[in-house]
Coordinates of C-alpha atoms in Angstrom, one line a residue:
X1 CA 73.9 78.9 9.7
X2 CA 76.6 79.4 7.2
X3 CA 79.4 81.4 8.7
X4 CA 81.4 83.8 6.6
X5 CA 80.5 84.1 3.0
X6 CA 83.2 84.7 0.4
X7 CA 83.9 84.0 -3.3
X8 CA 86.7 81.6 -3.9
X9 CA 87.4 82.2 -7.6
X10 CA 90.9 81.2 -8.8
X11 CA 93.2 82.8 -11.3
X12 CA 93.1 81.4 -14.8
X13 CA 95.3 78.3 -15.5
X14 CA 96.3 79.4 -18.9
X15 CA 99.6 81.2 -19.9
X16 CA 98.1 84.7 -19.9
X17 CA 97.3 87.0 -17.1
X18 CA 93.8 88.4 -17.4
X19 CA 92.4 91.9 -17.4
X20 CA 88.9 93.1 -17.6
X21 CA 86.9 96.3 -18.2
X22 CA 83.2 97.3 -18.7
X23 CA 82.0 98.7 -22.0
X24 CA 78.7 100.5 -22.6
X25 CA 77.8 101.9 -26.0
X26 CA 74.7 103.9 -26.8
X27 CA 72.3 105.9 -24.6
X28 CA 69.2 103.7 -24.7
X29 CA 68.1 100.1 -24.0
X30 CA 69.0 99.4 -27.7
X31 CA 72.7 99.9 -27.0
X32 CA 75.1 97.4 -25.5
X33 CA 76.6 96.7 -22.1
X34 CA 79.2 94.1 -21.5
X35 CA 82.3 93.1 -19.5
X36 CA 85.4 92.3 -21.5
X37 CA 87.9 89.8 -20.3
X38 CA 91.2 89.7 -22.2
X39 CA 94.9 88.7 -22.0
X40 CA 96.8 91.5 -20.3
X41 CA 100.3 92.5 -19.4
X42 CA 101.6 91.8 -15.9
X43 CA 100.8 94.6 -13.5
X44 CA 102.0 94.8 -9.9
X45 CA 99.4 95.8 -7.3
X46 CA 96.5 95.8 -9.8
X47 CA 93.0 96.6 -8.6
X48 CA 90.6 93.7 -8.8
X49 CA 87.0 94.5 -9.8
X50 CA 84.0 93.8 -7.6
X51 CA 82.0 90.7 -8.4
X52 CA 78.7 92.4 -7.8
X53 CA 79.4 95.9 -9.0
X54 CA 76.3 97.7 -7.7
X55 CA 73.7 97.4 -4.9
X56 CA 70.9 97.3 -7.5
X57 CA 72.2 93.9 -8.6
X58 CA 71.9 92.6 -5.0
X59 CA 68.3 93.8 -5.0
X60 CA 67.6 92.1 -8.3
X61 CA 69.1 88.8 -7.1
X62 CA 67.0 89.0 -3.9
X63 CA 63.8 89.4 -5.8
X64 CA 64.5 86.1 -7.5
X65 CA 64.9 84.2 -4.2
X66 CA 62.4 83.0 -1.7
X67 CA 63.9 85.7 0.6
X68 CA 63.0 88.8 -1.4
X69 CA 64.0 91.1 1.5
X70 CA 67.5 89.8 1.7
X71 CA 69.2 92.4 -0.6
X72 CA 71.0 94.1 2.4
X73 CA 72.2 90.7 3.5
X74 CA 73.5 89.9 0.0
X75 CA 75.2 93.3 -0.2
X76 CA 76.7 93.0 3.3
X77 CA 78.1 89.5 2.8
X78 CA 79.0 89.5 -0.9
X79 CA 79.3 93.2 -1.8
X80 CA 83.1 93.2 -1.1
X81 CA 83.9 90.0 -3.1
X82 CA 86.3 90.6 -5.9
X83 CA 87.3 88.8 -9.1
X84 CA 91.0 87.8 -9.5
X85 CA 91.7 89.8 -12.6
X86 CA 93.4 93.1 -13.3
X87 CA 90.8 95.8 -13.5
X88 CA 91.5 97.9 -16.6
X89 CA 94.8 96.1 -16.9
X90 CA 97.0 96.9 -19.9
X91 CA 96.0 94.9 -23.0
X92 CA 98.6 92.4 -24.1
X93 CA 99.2 92.9 -27.9
X94 CA 98.8 90.0 -30.2
X95 CA 100.0 90.3 -33.8
X96 CA 97.5 87.8 -35.2
X97 CA 94.6 88.8 -33.0
X98 CA 92.8 86.8 -30.3
X99 CA 89.8 84.7 -31.1
X100 CA 86.5 86.0 -29.7
X101 CA 83.9 84.5 -27.5
X102 CA 80.6 86.3 -26.9
X103 CA 79.0 85.0 -23.7
X104 CA 75.3 85.1 -22.9
X105 CA 74.1 84.9 -19.3
X106 CA 71.2 82.9 -17.9
X107 CA 67.8 84.0 -16.7
X108 CA 68.1 86.3 -13.7
X109 CA 71.8 86.7 -14.0
X110 CA 74.0 89.6 -15.3
X111 CA 77.4 90.1 -16.9
X112 CA 79.7 89.3 -13.9
X113 CA 78.2 86.1 -12.6
X114 CA 80.2 83.9 -15.0
X115 CA 83.6 85.5 -14.2
X116 CA 85.1 82.1 -13.4
X117 CA 84.6 80.6 -16.9
X118 CA 85.2 83.9 -18.7
X119 CA 88.5 84.6 -17.0
X120 CA 89.6 81.0 -17.4
X121 CA 89.1 81.1 -21.2
X122 CA 90.7 84.6 -21.4
X123 CA 93.8 83.1 -19.7
X124 CA 94.1 80.7 -22.6
X125 CA 94.2 83.5 -25.2
X126 CA 90.7 84.6 -25.9
X127 CA 88.9 87.9 -25.7
X128 CA 85.6 87.2 -23.9
X129 CA 82.7 89.6 -24.2
X130 CA 80.2 88.9 -21.4
X131 CA 76.9 90.6 -22.3
X132 CA 74.3 92.0 -20.0
X133 CA 71.1 91.5 -21.8
X134 CA 68.4 94.1 -21.9
X135 CA 65.4 91.9 -22.6
X136 CA 64.2 92.0 -19.0
X137 CA 65.9 88.6 -18.3
X138 CA 68.8 90.1 -16.3
X139 CA 68.1 90.4 -12.6
X140 CA 68.9 94.1 -13.2
X141 CA 70.7 96.2 -15.7
X142 CA 70.8 99.8 -16.8
X143 CA 71.8 102.3 -19.5
X144 CA 72.8 106.0 -19.3
X145 CA 70.8 108.7 -20.9
X146 CA 72.4 111.1 -23.4
X147 CA 71.1 114.3 -21.9
X148 CA 72.5 114.1 -18.3
X149 CA 74.1 110.6 -18.0
X150 CA 71.3 109.6 -15.7
X151 CA 71.0 105.8 -15.1
X152 CA 67.8 104.1 -16.3
X153 CA 67.4 100.7 -14.7
X154 CA 65.8 97.8 -16.5
X155 CA 64.3 95.3 -14.0
X156 CA 63.7 91.6 -14.3
X157 CA 60.3 90.8 -15.6
X158 CA 58.2 87.7 -14.8
X159 CA 56.0 86.2 -17.5
X160 CA 53.0 88.5 -17.7
X161 CA 49.8 87.0 -16.3
X162 CA 47.7 85.4 -19.0
X163 CA 50.6 85.2 -21.5
X164 CA 52.0 81.8 -22.5
X165 CA 55.5 81.4 -21.4
X166 CA 56.8 80.1 -24.7
X167 CA 55.8 83.2 -26.6
X168 CA 57.2 85.5 -24.0
X169 CA 60.5 83.7 -23.8
X170 CA 60.7 83.3 -27.6
X171 CA 60.6 87.0 -28.0
X172 CA 63.3 87.4 -25.4
X173 CA 65.6 84.8 -26.9
X174 CA 65.4 86.5 -30.3
X175 CA 66.3 89.8 -28.8
X176 CA 69.2 88.2 -26.9
X177 CA 70.6 86.5 -30.0
X178 CA 70.3 89.9 -31.9
X179 CA 72.3 91.5 -29.1
X180 CA 75.0 88.9 -29.5
X181 CA 75.2 89.8 -33.2
X182 CA 75.4 93.5 -32.3
X183 CA 78.4 92.8 -30.1
X184 CA 80.2 91.2 -33.1
X185 CA 79.2 94.1 -35.3
X186 CA 80.5 96.6 -32.6
X187 CA 83.9 94.8 -32.4
X188 CA 84.1 94.6 -36.2
X189 CA 83.5 98.4 -36.3
X190 CA 86.2 99.0 -33.8
X191 CA 88.6 96.6 -35.5
X192 CA 88.1 98.5 -38.8
X193 CA 89.1 101.8 -37.1
X194 CA 85.7 103.3 -36.4
X195 CA 85.7 105.5 -33.4
X196 CA 83.3 104.1 -30.8
X197 CA 83.0 106.0 -27.5
X198 CA 82.5 104.1 -24.2
X199 CA 79.7 105.7 -22.3
X200 CA 81.3 104.7 -19.0
X201 CA 83.9 107.4 -18.6
X202 CA 86.5 105.4 -16.7
X203 CA 90.0 106.3 -15.8
X204 CA 91.3 103.5 -18.0
X205 CA 92.0 104.5 -21.5
X206 CA 90.7 102.0 -23.9
X207 CA 92.9 103.6 -26.6
X208 CA 95.8 101.3 -27.0
X209 CA 96.9 101.1 -30.6
X210 CA 98.9 97.8 -30.8
X211 CA 101.1 98.5 -27.8
X212 CA 101.0 101.8 -26.1
X213 CA 98.5 102.7 -23.3
X214 CA 97.1 106.2 -22.9
X215 CA 94.8 107.4 -20.1
X216 CA 91.8 109.7 -19.8
X217 CA 90.0 108.6 -22.9
X218 CA 86.8 106.5 -23.3
X219 CA 87.6 105.3 -26.8
X220 CA 87.6 101.5 -27.6
X221 CA 90.3 101.6 -30.1
X222 CA 92.6 99.5 -28.0
X223 CA 90.8 96.6 -29.7
X224 CA 91.8 97.7 -33.2
X225 CA 93.6 94.8 -34.8
X226 CA 93.5 92.8 -31.6
X227 CA 90.7 90.4 -32.4
X228 CA 90.7 87.7 -35.1
X229 CA 87.2 88.2 -36.5
X230 CA 87.6 85.0 -38.6
X231 CA 87.6 83.0 -35.3
X232 CA 84.4 83.9 -33.5
X233 CA 82.1 81.8 -31.4
X234 CA 79.1 82.3 -29.1
X235 CA 78.7 80.7 -25.7
X236 CA 76.1 80.9 -22.9
X237 CA 74.4 79.2 -19.9
X238 CA 70.8 78.1 -19.6
X239 CA 68.7 80.8 -21.3
X240 CA 72.1 82.0 -22.6
X241 CA 72.8 78.5 -23.9
X242 CA 69.8 78.4 -26.2
X243 CA 70.6 82.1 -27.1
X244 CA 74.0 80.9 -28.4
X245 CA 72.3 78.2 -30.5
X246 CA 69.9 80.7 -32.0
X247 CA 72.8 83.2 -32.7
X248 CA 74.3 80.6 -35.0
X249 CA 71.1 80.9 -37.2
X250 CA 71.2 84.7 -37.1
X251 CA 74.9 85.3 -37.8
X252 CA 76.9 83.3 -40.3
X253 CA 80.2 84.6 -38.9
X254 CA 79.7 82.6 -35.7
X255 CA 81.5 79.3 -36.5
X256 CA 80.2 77.2 -33.6
X257 CA 78.5 77.5 -30.2
X258 CA 79.1 76.2 -26.7
X259 CA 75.9 75.8 -24.6
X260 CA 76.2 75.2 -20.9
X261 CA 73.1 73.4 -19.6
X262 CA 71.0 75.0 -22.3
X263 CA 67.3 75.7 -21.7
X264 CA 66.0 74.5 -25.0
X265 CA 62.3 75.4 -24.3
X266 CA 62.2 78.8 -26.1
X267 CA 63.6 77.7 -29.5
X268 CA 60.8 77.1 -32.0
X269 CA 60.7 73.8 -33.9
X270 CA 61.0 75.4 -37.3
X271 CA 64.5 76.7 -36.5
X272 CA 66.1 73.4 -35.7
X273 CA 66.8 72.6 -39.4
X274 CA 68.6 76.0 -39.7
X275 CA 71.1 75.2 -37.0
X276 CA 73.8 73.8 -39.3
X277 CA 76.9 74.8 -37.3
X278 CA 78.4 72.5 -34.6
X279 CA 77.3 73.0 -31.0
X280 CA 78.9 71.6 -27.8
X281 CA 76.3 70.9 -25.2
X282 CA 77.8 70.7 -21.7
X283 CA 75.1 69.6 -19.3
X284 CA 74.7 69.2 -15.6
X285 CA 73.5 66.0 -14.1
X286 CA 70.5 67.5 -12.3
X287 CA 68.8 69.9 -14.8
X288 CA 68.1 68.4 -18.1
X289 CA 65.0 66.2 -19.0
X290 CA 64.7 63.5 -21.6
X291 CA 62.6 65.9 -23.7
X292 CA 65.4 68.6 -23.7
X293 CA 68.1 66.0 -24.5
X294 CA 65.9 64.8 -27.4
X295 CA 65.9 68.4 -28.8
X296 CA 69.7 68.5 -28.6
X297 CA 69.9 65.2 -30.3
X298 CA 67.9 66.6 -33.2
X299 CA 70.8 68.9 -33.8
X300 CA 73.5 66.2 -33.3
X301 CA 71.7 63.9 -35.8
X302 CA 72.1 66.6 -38.4
X303 CA 75.8 67.4 -37.6
X304 CA 78.2 64.8 -36.3
X305 CA 80.4 67.5 -34.9
X306 CA 77.6 68.6 -32.5
X307 CA 78.4 66.9 -29.1
X308 CA 76.4 66.3 -26.0
X309 CA 78.2 65.6 -22.7
X310 CA 77.1 65.6 -19.0
X311 CA 79.2 66.4 -16.0
X312 CA 78.3 64.1 -13.2
X313 CA 77.8 65.5 -9.7
X314 CA 76.9 68.9 -11.1
X315 CA 73.8 71.0 -10.8
X316 CA 72.4 73.8 -12.9
X317 CA 74.3 76.6 -11.0
X318 CA 77.6 74.7 -11.2
X319 CA 78.3 76.7 -14.4
X320 CA 77.9 80.0 -12.5
X321 CA 80.2 81.7 -9.9
X322 CA 77.6 80.9 -7.2
X323 CA 79.2 77.4 -6.9
X324 CA 82.3 79.1 -5.6
X325 CA 80.6 80.7 -2.6
X326 CA 82.3 79.3 0.5
X327 CA 79.5 79.7 3.1
X328 CA 76.5 77.5 3.3
X329 CA 73.8 80.1 3.4
X330 CA 73.9 81.4 -0.2
X331 CA 74.8 78.0 -1.5
X332 CA 71.5 76.8 -0.1
X333 CA 69.6 79.9 -1.4
X334 CA 70.9 79.6 -4.9
X335 CA 71.1 75.7 -5.0
X336 CA 74.7 76.3 -6.2
X337 CA 76.5 73.1 -5.2
X338 CA 76.4 69.6 -6.5
X339 CA 78.6 66.8 -5.2
X340 CA 81.4 67.6 -7.6
X341 CA 84.2 69.8 -6.5
X342 CA 83.5 73.2 -8.2
X343 CA 87.1 73.6 -9.4
X344 CA 86.9 70.2 -11.1
X345 CA 83.7 71.2 -12.7
X346 CA 85.3 74.4 -14.1
X347 CA 88.3 72.4 -15.3
X348 CA 86.1 69.9 -17.2
X349 CA 84.0 72.7 -18.7
X350 CA 86.9 74.9 -19.8
X351 CA 89.0 72.0 -21.2
X352 CA 86.0 70.6 -23.2
X353 CA 85.2 74.0 -24.6
X354 CA 88.9 74.6 -25.5
X355 CA 89.2 71.3 -27.3
X356 CA 85.9 72.0 -29.2
X357 CA 87.0 75.6 -30.1
X358 CA 90.4 74.4 -31.4
X359 CA 88.7 72.0 -33.7
X360 CA 86.1 74.5 -35.1
X361 CA 88.1 77.7 -35.0
X362 CA 91.2 76.1 -36.5
X363 CA 93.4 77.1 -33.6
X364 CA 97.1 76.2 -33.4
X365 CA 97.2 75.4 -29.7
X366 CA 97.6 72.3 -27.5
X367 CA 93.9 72.0 -26.7
X368 CA 93.5 68.7 -28.7
X369 CA 94.9 67.0 -25.6
X370 CA 91.3 67.2 -24.1
X371 CA 89.5 65.8 -27.2
X372 CA 88.4 62.8 -25.2
X373 CA 86.1 65.0 -23.2
X374 CA 84.1 65.8 -26.3
X375 CA 83.1 62.1 -26.5
X376 CA 82.1 62.0 -22.9
X377 CA 85.3 60.1 -21.9
X378 CA 87.0 61.1 -18.7
X379 CA 86.6 61.4 -15.0
X380 CA 83.1 62.7 -14.0
X381 CA 82.0 62.9 -17.7
X382 CA 79.5 60.8 -19.7
X383 CA 78.2 61.1 -23.2
X384 CA 74.7 62.5 -23.7
X385 CA 72.9 62.2 -20.3
X386 CA 72.8 59.8 -17.5
X387 CA 69.3 58.6 -18.3
X388 CA 70.4 58.0 -21.9
X389 CA 73.6 56.3 -21.0
X390 CA 73.6 52.5 -21.1
X391 CA 76.1 52.0 -18.3
X392 CA 74.4 54.1 -15.7

């Protein structure tokens, strides 16, 4: 049923080659774990990172499917899939610093499952920090203890029996938004020259000071002076989409948010008036409800720069890398494919996001050429949602 499974991610279409590395700080669940995507210098024969970096993530994904025993199958068929970026590639210096995007994953996902959109945005000149949340919403994650470096795994947690889902998810979304703020604070510390060790003792030296690369260190000082902290945004998918909206309330330095098919359910009503910054909602055709769109419109009614668009032919997982799986088996398991070509969906998403970010981060780029997408004008795009659109 399905033939060979592989991951057909493409290289970014922007002018920069893309590198990535993993960063872990702290020795408890209160620390941070993220994958950084960044513009890098060309490097012949560069290693490409695994898409699913550890077997434990396969087990976590399996537990969220109807086939909870299929972890070995996921590992066997997808465990060798790689992401087309340069693993620990040499950072490309930028005198003005790159704008920063902090990315929040959806329920049951983890830091690598949005590599397609993260590497695409990095190729256009952004540093993208893809978080792995520790609120028990990742399919699996871990931290390393201080004493012996032992890994402590944090499993996915279902809503406890007898507890209302709203209150459980509300607590999680607040933790997630706080973690987004912590990432910004971490990068600000590094940018100011503070020494921050990377718990993951990798070969790659993260100690580039505006140009040179060293090896054998786990410092993060390569980012010193490399990020423009006046141009910072937060982005996410599903649970991560509403996390991005809440992060705007918690941190004034976030200038805007991009929410991919946001799951608005966990955001309490009292917070809507506090979301004063612009949000770009990019929705799939098959996930949102009239009630959810109404919540988004509460925000757009307060800020004319908040936009809501829908990509026709897309489904909820169209924003994830699962949509690029070439075999039928896992596409069926994860309901990953709509009728829209996945590359077209990625192009619409990234171009709309870039146009929005140019406007609200005051970038001097050519991204305004895609401004029409922000009004829902273009191939496979409509404003708001199909059930709200008069012509559909």
